[in-house]
Amino acid sequence: MLSKMKQYLSPEQTAKLIELGLPKPESIVGYDGYWGYDYAYSIGELIEMLGGVSELEITRCGSGWEAGDELRAFTSEELIDALYDMIIKLKEEGVI
């Protein structure tokens, strides 16, 4: 049986990317009548952030995913987590 792919980053991961200076996410993941809407980055938003990276490659490997370029690769059970790790590293290196 196929498991459901994680579509959005956790609140902690989202906060970390915002803290690093990335634009706030546009994807609405929930609404609570008191506080308003909850936002989180989606897989699509993360891929867009990586749009300037040459040779972005996403590969299914075993039970997980690998995202990378010609210099580095990030592996995780969830694609969105591999993309997140890649963005963190590229942001630290000043690439994005």
PDB file of C-alpha atoms in Angstrom:
ATOM      1  CA  MET A   1       0.000   0.000   0.000  1.00  0.00           C
ATOM      2  CA  LEU A   2       1.322   3.446  -0.906  1.00  0.00           C
ATOM      3  CA  SER A   3       1.718   5.910   1.912  1.00  0.00           C
ATOM      4  CA  LYS A   4       0.677   9.521   1.533  1.00  0.00           C
ATOM      5  CA  MET A   5       3.509  11.876   0.641  1.00  0.00           C
ATOM      6  CA  LYS A   6       4.121  14.766   3.026  1.00  0.00           C
ATOM      7  CA  GLN A   7       3.040  17.904   1.119  1.00  0.00           C
ATOM      8  CA  TYR A   8       4.016  20.723   3.494  1.00  0.00           C
ATOM      9  CA  LEU A   9       6.826  21.577   5.878  1.00  0.00           C
ATOM     10  CA  SER A  10       6.214  21.477   9.606  1.00  0.00           C
ATOM     11  CA  PRO A  11       5.655  24.762  11.479  1.00  0.00           C
ATOM     12  CA  GLU A  12       9.219  24.498  12.853  1.00  0.00           C
ATOM     13  CA  GLN A  13      10.752  23.973   9.404  1.00  0.00           C
ATOM     14  CA  THR A  14       8.681  26.831   7.983  1.00  0.00           C
ATOM     15  CA  ALA A  15       9.798  29.152  10.801  1.00  0.00           C
ATOM     16  CA  LYS A  16      13.452  28.239  10.172  1.00  0.00           C
ATOM     17  CA  LEU A  17      13.254  29.204   6.480  1.00  0.00           C
ATOM     18  CA  ILE A  18      11.518  32.479   7.301  1.00  0.00           C
ATOM     19  CA  GLU A  19      14.209  33.139   9.936  1.00  0.00           C
ATOM     20  CA  LEU A  20      16.847  32.616   7.218  1.00  0.00           C
ATOM     21  CA  GLY A  21      15.236  35.415   5.209  1.00  0.00           C
ATOM     22  CA  LEU A  22      13.236  33.476   2.637  1.00  0.00           C
ATOM     23  CA  PRO A  23       9.878  34.898   1.549  1.00  0.00           C
ATOM     24  CA  LYS A  24       6.904  33.816   3.622  1.00  0.00           C
ATOM     25  CA  PRO A  25       4.978  30.811   2.297  1.00  0.00           C
ATOM     26  CA  GLU A  26       1.803  31.253   0.288  1.00  0.00           C
ATOM     27  CA  SER A  27       0.239  27.825   0.881  1.00  0.00           C
ATOM     28  CA  ILE A  28      -2.620  27.748   3.374  1.00  0.00           C
ATOM     29  CA  VAL A  29      -2.597  24.501   5.345  1.00  0.00           C
ATOM     30  CA  GLY A  30      -5.310  25.202   7.870  1.00  0.00           C
ATOM     31  CA  TYR A  31      -7.610  27.680   9.505  1.00  0.00           C
ATOM     32  CA  ASP A  32      -8.580  28.128  13.078  1.00  0.00           C
ATOM     33  CA  GLY A  33     -11.421  30.527  13.678  1.00  0.00           C
ATOM     34  CA  TYR A  34      -9.512  32.474  16.323  1.00  0.00           C
ATOM     35  CA  TRP A  35      -5.950  32.935  15.017  1.00  0.00           C
ATOM     36  CA  GLY A  36      -6.673  32.854  11.287  1.00  0.00           C
ATOM     37  CA  TYR A  37      -4.863  30.952   8.572  1.00  0.00           C
ATOM     38  CA  ASP A  38      -1.836  28.717   9.011  1.00  0.00           C
ATOM     39  CA  TYR A  39       0.756  28.861   6.248  1.00  0.00           C
ATOM     40  CA  ALA A  40       3.539  26.423   5.345  1.00  0.00           C
ATOM     41  CA  TYR A  41       5.835  25.878   2.397  1.00  0.00           C
ATOM     42  CA  SER A  42       4.666  23.301  -0.133  1.00  0.00           C
ATOM     43  CA  ILE A  43       6.821  20.992  -2.250  1.00  0.00           C
ATOM     44  CA  GLY A  44       6.144  23.276  -5.227  1.00  0.00           C
ATOM     45  CA  GLU A  45       7.289  26.389  -3.374  1.00  0.00           C
ATOM     46  CA  LEU A  46      10.536  24.688  -2.359  1.00  0.00           C
ATOM     47  CA  ILE A  47      11.210  23.544  -5.922  1.00  0.00           C
ATOM     48  CA  GLU A  48      10.616  27.126  -7.108  1.00  0.00           C
ATOM     49  CA  MET A  49      13.186  28.378  -4.549  1.00  0.00           C
ATOM     50  CA  LEU A  50      15.660  25.937  -6.049  1.00  0.00           C
ATOM     51  CA  GLY A  51      14.838  27.054  -9.600  1.00  0.00           C
ATOM     52  CA  GLY A  52      18.123  28.917  -9.933  1.00  0.00           C
ATOM     53  CA  VAL A  53      20.175  25.860  -9.009  1.00  0.00           C
ATOM     54  CA  SER A  54      21.711  24.310 -12.078  1.00  0.00           C
ATOM     55  CA  GLU A  55      21.095  20.621 -12.606  1.00  0.00           C
ATOM     56  CA  LEU A  56      18.515  20.169  -9.820  1.00  0.00           C
ATOM     57  CA  GLU A  57      17.812  16.457  -9.747  1.00  0.00           C
ATOM     58  CA  ILE A  58      15.125  14.611  -7.794  1.00  0.00           C
ATOM     59  CA  THR A  59      15.320  10.831  -7.581  1.00  0.00           C
ATOM     60  CA  ARG A  60      13.269   8.146  -5.863  1.00  0.00           C
ATOM     61  CA  CYS A  61      15.680   5.863  -3.995  1.00  0.00           C
ATOM     62  CA  GLY A  62      14.387   2.826  -2.149  1.00  0.00           C
ATOM     63  CA  SER A  63      11.848   4.001   0.382  1.00  0.00           C
ATOM     64  CA  GLY A  64      13.028   7.604   0.246  1.00  0.00           C
ATOM     65  CA  TRP A  65      13.989  10.509  -1.991  1.00  0.00           C
ATOM     66  CA  GLU A  66      17.175  12.237  -3.034  1.00  0.00           C
ATOM     67  CA  ALA A  67      17.375  15.880  -4.091  1.00  0.00           C
ATOM     68  CA  GLY A  68      20.594  17.447  -5.236  1.00  0.00           C
ATOM     69  CA  ASP A  69      22.737  19.037  -7.867  1.00  0.00           C
ATOM     70  CA  GLU A  70      26.116  18.269  -9.384  1.00  0.00           C
ATOM     71  CA  LEU A  71      27.902  18.945  -6.062  1.00  0.00           C
ATOM     72  CA  ARG A  72      25.680  17.632  -3.292  1.00  0.00           C
ATOM     73  CA  ALA A  73      22.817  15.270  -2.535  1.00  0.00           C
ATOM     74  CA  PHE A  74      20.282  15.239   0.297  1.00  0.00           C
ATOM     75  CA  THR A  75      18.346  12.091   1.141  1.00  0.00           C
ATOM     76  CA  SER A  76      15.216  11.715   3.258  1.00  0.00           C
ATOM     77  CA  GLU A  77      12.180   9.483   3.572  1.00  0.00           C
ATOM     78  CA  GLU A  78      10.062  12.452   2.444  1.00  0.00           C
ATOM     79  CA  LEU A  79      10.863  14.486  -0.680  1.00  0.00           C
ATOM     80  CA  ILE A  80       9.944  17.753   1.013  1.00  0.00           C
ATOM     81  CA  ASP A  81      12.459  17.085   3.817  1.00  0.00           C
ATOM     82  CA  ALA A  82      15.271  16.439   1.306  1.00  0.00           C
ATOM     83  CA  LEU A  83      14.373  19.725  -0.456  1.00  0.00           C
ATOM     84  CA  TYR A  84      14.317  21.518   2.910  1.00  0.00           C
ATOM     85  CA  ASP A  85      17.784  20.201   3.815  1.00  0.00           C
ATOM     86  CA  MET A  86      19.101  21.307   0.427  1.00  0.00           C
ATOM     87  CA  ILE A  87      17.662  24.820   0.819  1.00  0.00           C
ATOM     88  CA  ILE A  88      19.171  25.173   4.305  1.00  0.00           C
ATOM     89  CA  LYS A  89      22.611  24.164   2.997  1.00  0.00           C
ATOM     90  CA  LEU A  90      22.448  26.384  -0.088  1.00  0.00           C
ATOM     91  CA  LYS A  91      21.281  29.330   2.029  1.00  0.00           C
ATOM     92  CA  GLU A  92      24.202  28.790   4.432  1.00  0.00           C
ATOM     93  CA  GLU A  93      26.579  28.734   1.442  1.00  0.00           C
ATOM     94  CA  GLY A  94      25.051  31.920   0.001  1.00  0.00           C
ATOM     95  CA  VAL A  95      23.927  30.161  -3.189  1.00  0.00           C
ATOM     96  CA  ILE A  96      20.284  31.172  -2.688  1.00  0.00           C
TER      97      ILE A  96
END
